C-alpha atoms as a PDB file:
ATOM      1  CA  UNK A   1      -9.303 -13.792  -5.075  1.00  0.00           C
ATOM      2  CA  UNK A   2      -7.286 -14.667  -2.042  1.00  0.00           C
ATOM      3  CA  UNK A   3      -5.581 -11.161  -2.592  1.00  0.00           C
ATOM      4  CA  UNK A   4      -8.863  -9.390  -3.086  1.00  0.00           C
ATOM      5  CA  UNK A   5      -9.775  -6.819   0.081  1.00  0.00           C
ATOM      6  CA  UNK A   6     -13.122  -7.190   1.080  1.00  0.00           C
ATOM      7  CA  UNK A   7     -13.789  -3.278   1.542  1.00  0.00           C
ATOM      8  CA  UNK A   8     -16.796  -1.764   1.024  1.00  0.00           C
ATOM      9  CA  UNK A   9     -17.028   1.892  -0.386  1.00  0.00           C
ATOM     10  CA  UNK A  10     -18.473   4.448   2.205  1.00  0.00           C
ATOM     11  CA  UNK A  11     -20.911   6.216   0.510  1.00  0.00           C
ATOM     12  CA  UNK A  12     -20.476  10.445   1.513  1.00  0.00           C
ATOM     13  CA  UNK A  13     -23.162  12.458  -0.236  1.00  0.00           C
ATOM     14  CA  UNK A  14     -21.564  15.664  -1.241  1.00  0.00           C
ATOM     15  CA  UNK A  15     -23.038  19.096  -1.909  1.00  0.00           C
ATOM     16  CA  UNK A  16     -19.858  20.545  -3.417  1.00  0.00           C
ATOM     17  CA  UNK A  17     -20.076  21.995  -6.882  1.00  0.00           C
ATOM     18  CA  UNK A  18     -18.195  19.543  -9.669  1.00  0.00           C
ATOM     19  CA  UNK A  19     -16.266  21.705 -12.229  1.00  0.00           C
ATOM     20  CA  UNK A  20     -13.091  19.320 -12.812  1.00  0.00           C
ATOM     21  CA  UNK A  21     -13.952  16.443 -15.128  1.00  0.00           C
ATOM     22  CA  UNK A  22     -11.983  13.298 -14.473  1.00  0.00           C
ATOM     23  CA  UNK A  23     -11.767   9.900 -16.017  1.00  0.00           C
ATOM     24  CA  UNK A  24     -10.500   6.989 -13.637  1.00  0.00           C
ATOM     25  CA  UNK A  25      -8.225   4.704 -14.792  1.00  0.00           C
ATOM     26  CA  UNK A  26      -8.405   2.012 -12.084  1.00  0.00           C
ATOM     27  CA  UNK A  27      -5.747  -0.544 -13.743  1.00  0.00           C
ATOM     28  CA  UNK A  28      -5.354  -4.029 -12.890  1.00  0.00           C
ATOM     29  CA  UNK A  29      -4.374  -3.589  -9.131  1.00  0.00           C
ATOM     30  CA  UNK A  30      -8.002  -2.125  -8.226  1.00  0.00           C
ATOM     31  CA  UNK A  31      -9.710  -4.424 -10.466  1.00  0.00           C
ATOM     32  CA  UNK A  32      -7.832  -7.746  -8.766  1.00  0.00           C
ATOM     33  CA  UNK A  33      -5.370  -6.812  -6.150  1.00  0.00           C
ATOM     34  CA  UNK A  34      -6.366  -3.669  -4.023  1.00  0.00           C
ATOM     35  CA  UNK A  35     -10.047  -2.365  -4.450  1.00  0.00           C
ATOM     36  CA  UNK A  36      -9.853  -0.444  -1.478  1.00  0.00           C
ATOM     37  CA  UNK A  37      -7.460   2.210  -3.247  1.00  0.00           C
ATOM     38  CA  UNK A  38     -10.503   2.769  -5.391  1.00  0.00           C
ATOM     39  CA  UNK A  39     -12.711   3.247  -2.665  1.00  0.00           C
ATOM     40  CA  UNK A  40     -10.652   5.708  -1.127  1.00  0.00           C
ATOM     41  CA  UNK A  41      -9.609   7.608  -4.016  1.00  0.00           C
ATOM     42  CA  UNK A  42     -13.684   7.868  -4.592  1.00  0.00           C
ATOM     43  CA  UNK A  43     -14.148   8.784  -1.050  1.00  0.00           C
ATOM     44  CA  UNK A  44     -11.594  11.462  -1.054  1.00  0.00           C
ATOM     45  CA  UNK A  45     -12.818  12.863  -4.146  1.00  0.00           C
ATOM     46  CA  UNK A  46     -16.555  13.067  -3.445  1.00  0.00           C
ATOM     47  CA  UNK A  47     -16.120  16.086  -1.394  1.00  0.00           C
ATOM     48  CA  UNK A  48     -14.115  17.960  -3.717  1.00  0.00           C
ATOM     49  CA  UNK A  49     -14.940  20.004  -7.151  1.00  0.00           C
ATOM     50  CA  UNK A  50     -14.084  16.483  -8.691  1.00  0.00           C
ATOM     51  CA  UNK A  51     -16.808  14.533 -10.891  1.00  0.00           C
ATOM     52  CA  UNK A  52     -15.497  10.897 -11.485  1.00  0.00           C
ATOM     53  CA  UNK A  53     -16.456   8.952 -14.414  1.00  0.00           C
ATOM     54  CA  UNK A  54     -14.854   5.347 -15.467  1.00  0.00           C
ATOM     55  CA  UNK A  55     -14.570   3.496 -18.443  1.00  0.00           C
ATOM     56  CA  UNK A  56     -13.972  -0.228 -18.856  1.00  0.00           C
ATOM     57  CA  UNK A  57     -10.331  -0.219 -18.764  1.00  0.00           C
ATOM     58  CA  UNK A  58      -8.770  -3.597 -18.290  1.00  0.00           C
ATOM     59  CA  UNK A  59      -5.277  -2.788 -18.219  1.00  0.00           C
ATOM     60  CA  UNK A  60      -2.405  -0.244 -18.864  1.00  0.00           C
ATOM     61  CA  UNK A  61      -0.588  -3.025 -20.878  1.00  0.00           C
ATOM     62  CA  UNK A  62       2.425  -2.558 -19.162  1.00  0.00           C
ATOM     63  CA  UNK A  63       2.783  -6.142 -18.483  1.00  0.00           C
ATOM     64  CA  UNK A  64       2.512  -6.752 -22.320  1.00  0.00           C
ATOM     65  CA  UNK A  65       4.958  -4.304 -22.726  1.00  0.00           C
ATOM     66  CA  UNK A  66       7.145  -5.714 -20.639  1.00  0.00           C
ATOM     67  CA  UNK A  67       7.531  -8.939 -21.750  1.00  0.00           C
ATOM     68  CA  UNK A  68       7.992  -7.957 -25.242  1.00  0.00           C
ATOM     69  CA  UNK A  69       4.609  -8.317 -26.937  1.00  0.00           C
ATOM     70  CA  UNK A  70       4.450  -5.303 -28.375  1.00  0.00           C
ATOM     71  CA  UNK A  71       1.441  -6.208 -30.759  1.00  0.00           C
ATOM     72  CA  UNK A  72      -0.638  -7.004 -27.963  1.00  0.00           C
ATOM     73  CA  UNK A  73       0.276  -3.678 -25.921  1.00  0.00           C
ATOM     74  CA  UNK A  74      -0.455  -1.527 -29.125  1.00  0.00           C
ATOM     75  CA  UNK A  75      -3.691  -3.458 -29.375  1.00  0.00           C
ATOM     76  CA  UNK A  76      -4.433  -2.472 -25.969  1.00  0.00           C
ATOM     77  CA  UNK A  77      -3.035   0.886 -26.163  1.00  0.00           C
ATOM     78  CA  UNK A  78      -5.662   1.759 -29.140  1.00  0.00           C
ATOM     79  CA  UNK A  79      -8.750   0.025 -26.926  1.00  0.00           C
ATOM     80  CA  UNK A  80      -7.694   2.359 -24.133  1.00  0.00           C
ATOM     81  CA  UNK A  81      -7.623   5.447 -26.130  1.00  0.00           C
ATOM     82  CA  UNK A  82     -10.740   4.714 -27.601  1.00  0.00           C
ATOM     83  CA  UNK A  83     -12.756   4.609 -23.965  1.00  0.00           C
ATOM     84  CA  UNK A  84     -11.383   8.173 -23.285  1.00  0.00           C
ATOM     85  CA  UNK A  85     -13.811  11.113 -24.342  1.00  0.00           C
ATOM     86  CA  UNK A  86     -12.293  14.037 -25.501  1.00  0.00           C
ATOM     87  CA  UNK A  87     -14.640  16.161 -22.752  1.00  0.00           C
ATOM     88  CA  UNK A  88     -12.463  15.370 -19.708  1.00  0.00           C
ATOM     89  CA  UNK A  89     -10.528  17.483 -18.060  1.00  0.00           C
ATOM     90  CA  UNK A  90      -7.854  14.689 -16.870  1.00  0.00           C
ATOM     91  CA  UNK A  91      -7.248  11.134 -16.716  1.00  0.00           C
ATOM     92  CA  UNK A  92      -6.735  10.332 -13.552  1.00  0.00           C
ATOM     93  CA  UNK A  93      -4.242   7.229 -11.778  1.00  0.00           C
ATOM     94  CA  UNK A  94      -3.972   6.099  -8.755  1.00  0.00           C
ATOM     95  CA  UNK A  95      -0.987   4.370 -10.203  1.00  0.00           C
ATOM     96  CA  UNK A  96       2.066   5.757 -11.360  1.00  0.00           C
ATOM     97  CA  UNK A  97       2.998   2.638 -13.599  1.00  0.00           C
ATOM     98  CA  UNK A  98      -0.247   2.855 -15.269  1.00  0.00           C
ATOM     99  CA  UNK A  99       0.456   6.626 -15.880  1.00  0.00           C
ATOM    100  CA  UNK A 100       4.066   6.300 -17.090  1.00  0.00           C
ATOM    101  CA  UNK A 101       2.446   3.350 -19.730  1.00  0.00           C
ATOM    102  CA  UNK A 102      -0.023   5.911 -20.891  1.00  0.00           C
ATOM    103  CA  UNK A 103       2.505   8.891 -21.147  1.00  0.00           C
ATOM    104  CA  UNK A 104       4.707   6.189 -23.315  1.00  0.00           C
ATOM    105  CA  UNK A 105       1.510   4.789 -25.692  1.00  0.00           C
ATOM    106  CA  UNK A 106       2.363   7.759 -28.083  1.00  0.00           C
ATOM    107  CA  UNK A 107       6.214   6.106 -28.863  1.00  0.00           C
ATOM    108  CA  UNK A 108       4.432   2.970 -29.861  1.00  0.00           C
ATOM    109  CA  UNK A 109       1.454   4.208 -31.911  1.00  0.00           C
ATOM    110  CA  UNK A 110       1.354   6.375 -35.518  1.00  0.00           C
ATOM    111  CA  UNK A 111      -1.143   8.512 -37.182  1.00  0.00           C
ATOM    112  CA  UNK A 112      -4.343   9.034 -35.151  1.00  0.00           C
ATOM    113  CA  UNK A 113      -3.981   7.301 -32.542  1.00  0.00           C
ATOM    114  CA  UNK A 114      -0.294   8.688 -32.103  1.00  0.00           C
ATOM    115  CA  UNK A 115      -2.073  12.030 -31.882  1.00  0.00           C
ATOM    116  CA  UNK A 116      -4.667  11.132 -29.728  1.00  0.00           C
ATOM    117  CA  UNK A 117      -2.205   9.468 -27.342  1.00  0.00           C
ATOM    118  CA  UNK A 118      -0.321  12.861 -27.326  1.00  0.00           C
ATOM    119  CA  UNK A 119      -3.399  15.069 -26.342  1.00  0.00           C
ATOM    120  CA  UNK A 120      -4.457  12.079 -23.501  1.00  0.00           C
ATOM    121  CA  UNK A 121      -0.772  12.750 -22.381  1.00  0.00           C
ATOM    122  CA  UNK A 122      -1.204  16.181 -21.365  1.00  0.00           C
ATOM    123  CA  UNK A 123      -4.417  15.400 -19.783  1.00  0.00           C
ATOM    124  CA  UNK A 124      -2.733  12.583 -17.212  1.00  0.00           C
ATOM    125  CA  UNK A 125      -2.744  12.813 -13.641  1.00  0.00           C
ATOM    126  CA  UNK A 126      -2.082  11.287 -10.317  1.00  0.00           C
ATOM    127  CA  UNK A 127      -4.216  11.343  -7.732  1.00  0.00           C
ATOM    128  CA  UNK A 128      -1.381  13.214  -5.306  1.00  0.00           C
ATOM    129  CA  UNK A 129      -1.056  15.896  -8.344  1.00  0.00           C
ATOM    130  CA  UNK A 130      -4.947  16.183  -8.470  1.00  0.00           C
ATOM    131  CA  UNK A 131      -5.039  16.844  -4.832  1.00  0.00           C
ATOM    132  CA  UNK A 132      -2.519  19.416  -4.641  1.00  0.00           C
ATOM    133  CA  UNK A 133      -3.757  20.791  -7.699  1.00  0.00           C
ATOM    134  CA  UNK A 134      -7.470  21.299  -6.007  1.00  0.00           C
ATOM    135  CA  UNK A 135      -5.241  22.240  -2.756  1.00  0.00           C
ATOM    136  CA  UNK A 136      -7.307  19.625  -0.807  1.00  0.00           C
ATOM    137  CA  UNK A 137      -4.458  19.896   2.100  1.00  0.00           C
ATOM    138  CA  UNK A 138      -5.786  23.252   2.943  1.00  0.00           C
ATOM    139  CA  UNK A 139      -9.338  21.477   3.243  1.00  0.00           C
ATOM    140  CA  UNK A 140      -7.728  18.954   6.189  1.00  0.00           C
ATOM    141  CA  UNK A 141      -8.858  19.295   9.493  1.00  0.00           C
ATOM    142  CA  UNK A 142      -5.630  18.154  11.015  1.00  0.00           C
ATOM    143  CA  UNK A 143      -5.412  16.859  14.686  1.00  0.00           C
ATOM    144  CA  UNK A 144      -2.711  18.787  16.716  1.00  0.00           C
ATOM    145  CA  UNK A 145      -0.364  16.142  17.974  1.00  0.00           C
ATOM    146  CA  UNK A 146       0.357  16.210  21.791  1.00  0.00           C
ATOM    147  CA  UNK A 147       3.563  16.804  22.622  1.00  0.00           C
ATOM    148  CA  UNK A 148       4.392  13.787  25.201  1.00  0.00           C
ATOM    149  CA  UNK A 149       6.495  15.016  28.270  1.00  0.00           C
ATOM    150  CA  UNK A 150       9.969  13.110  28.656  1.00  0.00           C
ATOM    151  CA  UNK A 151      10.977  11.260  31.550  1.00  0.00           C
ATOM    152  CA  UNK A 152      14.145  12.782  32.969  1.00  0.00           C
END
């Protein structure tokens, strides 16, 4: 609890048409350590064509896999895959470790779950990749940096 940063999300109301549907995987960091990252992602994407939805994800499973609890990892992977609807365009991550873990699910699963993991892997995208894909940088109004005069 001491590590949680107390930052409230900024409510921005956008009139931009939402034509890209993403399911946002917040992961452990946003849930338990740094919710300001989640707020930043939502604030940035609010003024874009991206519609964000969320599911009750707990963790990607990396700590379980890293500690050798493969049964627990497989159980959590299946639970996470069950939470992902087919009709999303992307599964959005702000943590590259979580994204990497999802991309690895198929290596640990079989049958229907392996098939779903492979389909979901094609939809996994980081916030940085998504911003590049929607050409977000062209929408930013950068301030020109003033050149300081050098002393002679």
